[in-house]
GROMACS .gro file of C-alpha atoms in nm:
model
  161
    1TYR     CA    1   0.022  -0.014   0.022
    2GLY     CA    2   0.327   0.223  -0.071
    3ASN     CA    3   0.382   0.270   0.404
    4SER     CA    4   0.680   0.285   0.385
    5ARG     CA    5   0.765   0.069   0.776
    6VAL     CA    6   1.036   0.203   1.035
    7GLN     CA    7   1.149   0.013   1.273
    8ILE     CA    8   1.198   0.159   1.573
    9GLU     CA    9   1.566   0.063   1.795
   10ARG     CA   10   1.680   0.169   2.099
   11PRO     CA   11   2.064   0.249   2.188
   12ARG     CA   12   2.301   0.010   2.259
   13ARG     CA   13   2.524   0.166   2.571
   14SER     CA   14   2.693  -0.180   2.808
   15HIS     CA   15   2.889  -0.152   3.145
   16LEU     CA   16   3.191  -0.388   3.216
   17ARG     CA   17   3.333  -0.331   3.548
   18ALA     CA   18   3.593  -0.472   3.718
   19GLN     CA   19   3.701  -0.477   4.173
   20LEU     CA   20   3.932  -0.589   4.399
   21THR     CA   21   3.920  -0.527   4.752
   22VAL     CA   22   4.279  -0.622   4.936
   23SER     CA   23   4.279  -0.631   5.323
   24PRO     CA   24   4.654  -0.622   5.306
   25ILE     CA   25   4.635  -0.562   5.784
   26LYS     CA   26   4.309  -0.519   5.950
   27SER     CA   27   4.316  -0.167   6.012
   28ILE     CA   28   4.400  -0.086   5.566
   29ARG     CA   29   4.113  -0.192   5.319
   30LEU     CA   30   4.267  -0.101   4.932
   31ARG     CA   31   3.999  -0.084   4.663
   32SER     CA   32   4.067  -0.117   4.316
   33ARG     CA   33   3.843  -0.070   4.004
   34LEU     CA   34   3.864  -0.039   3.559
   35GLU     CA   35   3.538   0.052   3.413
   36PHE     CA   36   3.456   0.107   3.046
   37SER     CA   37   3.122   0.223   2.926
   38PHE     CA   38   3.028   0.185   2.608
   39PHE     CA   39   2.724   0.348   2.453
   40SER     CA   40   2.669   0.260   2.034
   41ALA     CA   41   2.410   0.505   1.839
   42ASN     CA   42   2.099   0.373   1.624
   43GLU     CA   43   2.166   0.532   1.300
   44SER     CA   44   2.560   0.388   1.243
   45GLY     CA   45   2.893   0.539   1.041
   46PRO     CA   46   3.067   0.823   1.050
   47ARG     CA   47   2.842   1.118   1.216
   48HIS     CA   48   2.798   0.894   1.466
   49PRO     CA   49   3.005   0.664   1.585
   50PRO     CA   50   3.017   0.441   1.906
   51GLN     CA   51   3.202   0.561   2.243
   52LEU     CA   52   3.403   0.387   2.508
   53GLY     CA   53   3.428   0.581   2.769
   54ALA     CA   54   3.703   0.480   3.068
   55PHE     CA   55   3.690   0.451   3.434
   56ILE     CA   56   3.940   0.426   3.691
   57SER     CA   57   4.028   0.432   4.039
   58GLN     CA   58   4.134   0.328   4.400
   59ASP     CA   59   4.054   0.437   4.735
   60LEU     CA   60   4.201   0.346   5.100
   61ARG     CA   61   4.052   0.323   5.372
   62TRP     CA   62   4.319   0.313   5.732
   63ARG     CA   63   4.133   0.229   6.025
   64PRO     CA   64   4.438   0.263   6.268
   65ASN     CA   65   4.264   0.215   6.639
   66ASP     CA   66   3.886   0.335   6.716
   67ILE     CA   67   4.015   0.716   6.770
   68TRP     CA   68   4.091   0.824   6.448
   69SER     CA   69   3.972   0.693   6.042
   70LEU     CA   70   4.059   0.777   5.706
   71GLN     CA   71   3.963   0.789   5.386
   72THR     CA   72   4.092   0.850   5.032
   73CYS     CA   73   4.008   0.767   4.730
   74CYS     CA   74   4.168   0.920   4.341
   75SER     CA   75   3.959   0.817   4.040
   76PHE     CA   76   4.071   0.866   3.687
   77PHE     CA   77   3.828   0.915   3.346
   78ASP     CA   78   3.757   0.977   2.966
   79ALA     CA   79   3.429   0.997   2.849
   80PRO     CA   80   3.341   1.185   2.558
   81SER     CA   81   3.049   1.252   2.607
   82TYR     CA   82   2.691   1.211   2.813
   83GLU     CA   83   2.570   0.807   2.697
   84THR     CA   84   2.922   0.727   2.843
   85ARG     CA   85   2.892   0.898   3.238
   86PHE     CA   86   2.974   0.707   3.556
   87TYR     CA   87   2.846   0.699   3.776
   88GLN     CA   88   3.101   0.641   4.203
   89PHE     CA   89   3.007   0.684   4.516
   90GLU     CA   90   3.166   0.880   4.770
   91ASN     CA   91   3.200   0.808   5.090
   92ASP     CA   92   3.126   1.135   5.301
   93LEU     CA   93   2.951   1.270   5.573
   94PRO     CA   94   2.771   1.065   5.807
   95GLY     CA   95   2.435   1.091   5.735
   96VAL     CA   96   2.540   1.254   5.395
   97MET     CA   97   2.494   0.978   5.046
   98ARG     CA   98   2.712   1.146   4.774
   99LEU     CA   99   2.720   1.001   4.459
  100LYS     CA  100   2.877   1.131   4.158
  101MET     CA  101   2.773   1.139   3.806
  102LEU     CA  102   3.188   1.183   3.612
  103SER     CA  103   3.149   1.279   3.240
  104GLY     CA  104   3.442   1.404   3.043
  105ARG     CA  105   3.782   1.437   3.069
  106GLY     CA  106   3.927   1.467   3.438
  107LYS     CA  107   4.047   1.347   3.773
  108ARG     CA  108   3.844   1.290   4.080
  109SER     CA  109   3.935   1.273   4.480
  110TYR     CA  110   3.883   1.379   4.859
  111PHE     CA  111   4.009   1.345   5.130
  112LEU     CA  112   3.793   1.192   5.464
  113LEU     CA  113   3.990   1.218   5.803
  114SER     CA  114   3.693   1.134   6.147
  115CYS     CA  115   3.866   1.129   6.527
  116LYS     CA  116   3.649   0.982   6.774
  117PHE     CA  117   3.738   1.215   7.083
  118SER     CA  118   3.536   1.096   7.364
  119GLN     CA  119   3.160   0.872   7.325
  120GLN     CA  120   2.982   1.204   7.311
  121LEU     CA  121   3.218   1.437   7.014
  122LYS     CA  122   3.304   1.333   6.697
  123VAL     CA  123   3.447   1.559   6.452
  124HIS     CA  124   3.481   1.482   6.079
  125PHE     CA  125   3.660   1.639   5.775
  126LYS     CA  126   3.585   1.559   5.444
  127TYR     CA  127   3.771   1.771   5.164
  128GLU     CA  128   3.747   1.727   4.749
  129ASN     CA  129   3.804   1.850   4.419
  130THR     CA  130   3.790   1.746   4.082
  131TRP     CA  131   3.972   1.828   3.808
  132PHE     CA  132   3.794   1.909   3.381
  133ASP     CA  133   4.088   1.854   3.128
  134ASP     CA  134   3.854   1.982   2.846
  135ALA     CA  135   3.668   2.256   3.024
  136GLU     CA  136   3.652   2.579   3.114
  137SER     CA  137   3.355   2.594   3.320
  138ILE     CA  138   3.167   2.317   3.473
  139GLY     CA  139   2.798   2.386   3.522
  140SER     CA  140   2.593   2.662   3.349
  141GLY     CA  141   2.298   2.935   3.566
  142ASN     CA  142   2.358   2.971   3.909
  143ASP     CA  143   2.579   2.755   3.912
  144ILE     CA  144   2.865   2.752   3.731
  145VAL     CA  145   3.235   2.810   3.833
  146LEU     CA  146   3.405   2.999   3.597
  147ARG     CA  147   3.730   2.681   3.593
  148PRO     CA  148   3.801   2.343   3.520
  149ARG     CA  149   3.868   2.289   3.841
  150GLU     CA  150   3.545   2.180   4.134
  151ASN     CA  151   3.688   2.198   4.561
  152SER     CA  152   3.477   2.221   4.878
  153LEU     CA  153   3.553   2.088   5.253
  154SER     CA  154   3.289   2.045   5.472
  155CYS     CA  155   3.327   1.930   5.867
  156GLN     CA  156   3.101   1.788   6.096
  157LEU     CA  157   3.075   1.795   6.479
  158GLU     CA  158   2.884   1.481   6.534
  159TRP     CA  159   2.771   1.593   6.959
  160ARG     CA  160   2.590   1.312   7.167
  161PHE     CA  161   2.412   1.353   7.489
   0.00000   0.00000   0.00000
């Protein structure tokens, strides 16, 4: 009847992740993560080539005693587009959950230091920073940062009665 038939296809997106967790001694835990992200659009060819992203991360948790705790993580990412983005769960201050989305090319690191002075008093500090290699600014509108890096320092005082 002259009607054209259009077949709808979904883009293909897949992730491959490998993670290794090692605890050489009781007070230290090391975790390494390697992840690849693959995206292919419906249309293939020179205008829409498949995209591949890569992510590598190393984190360290050190608890020498019941008073001090240090957690740190360093990550490198190369996600050429939003479709090849990566998500990284981060340890944060107590009561805060952080799931960071990383897109573009750069590196991210954070340090979380906790000190327990007594059963009633704990202090937590977190310093985090992200550098983007391929950007002159981060965000848009009122949230724009006019430089290729973003950093913040957080402090929490926990007092229990």
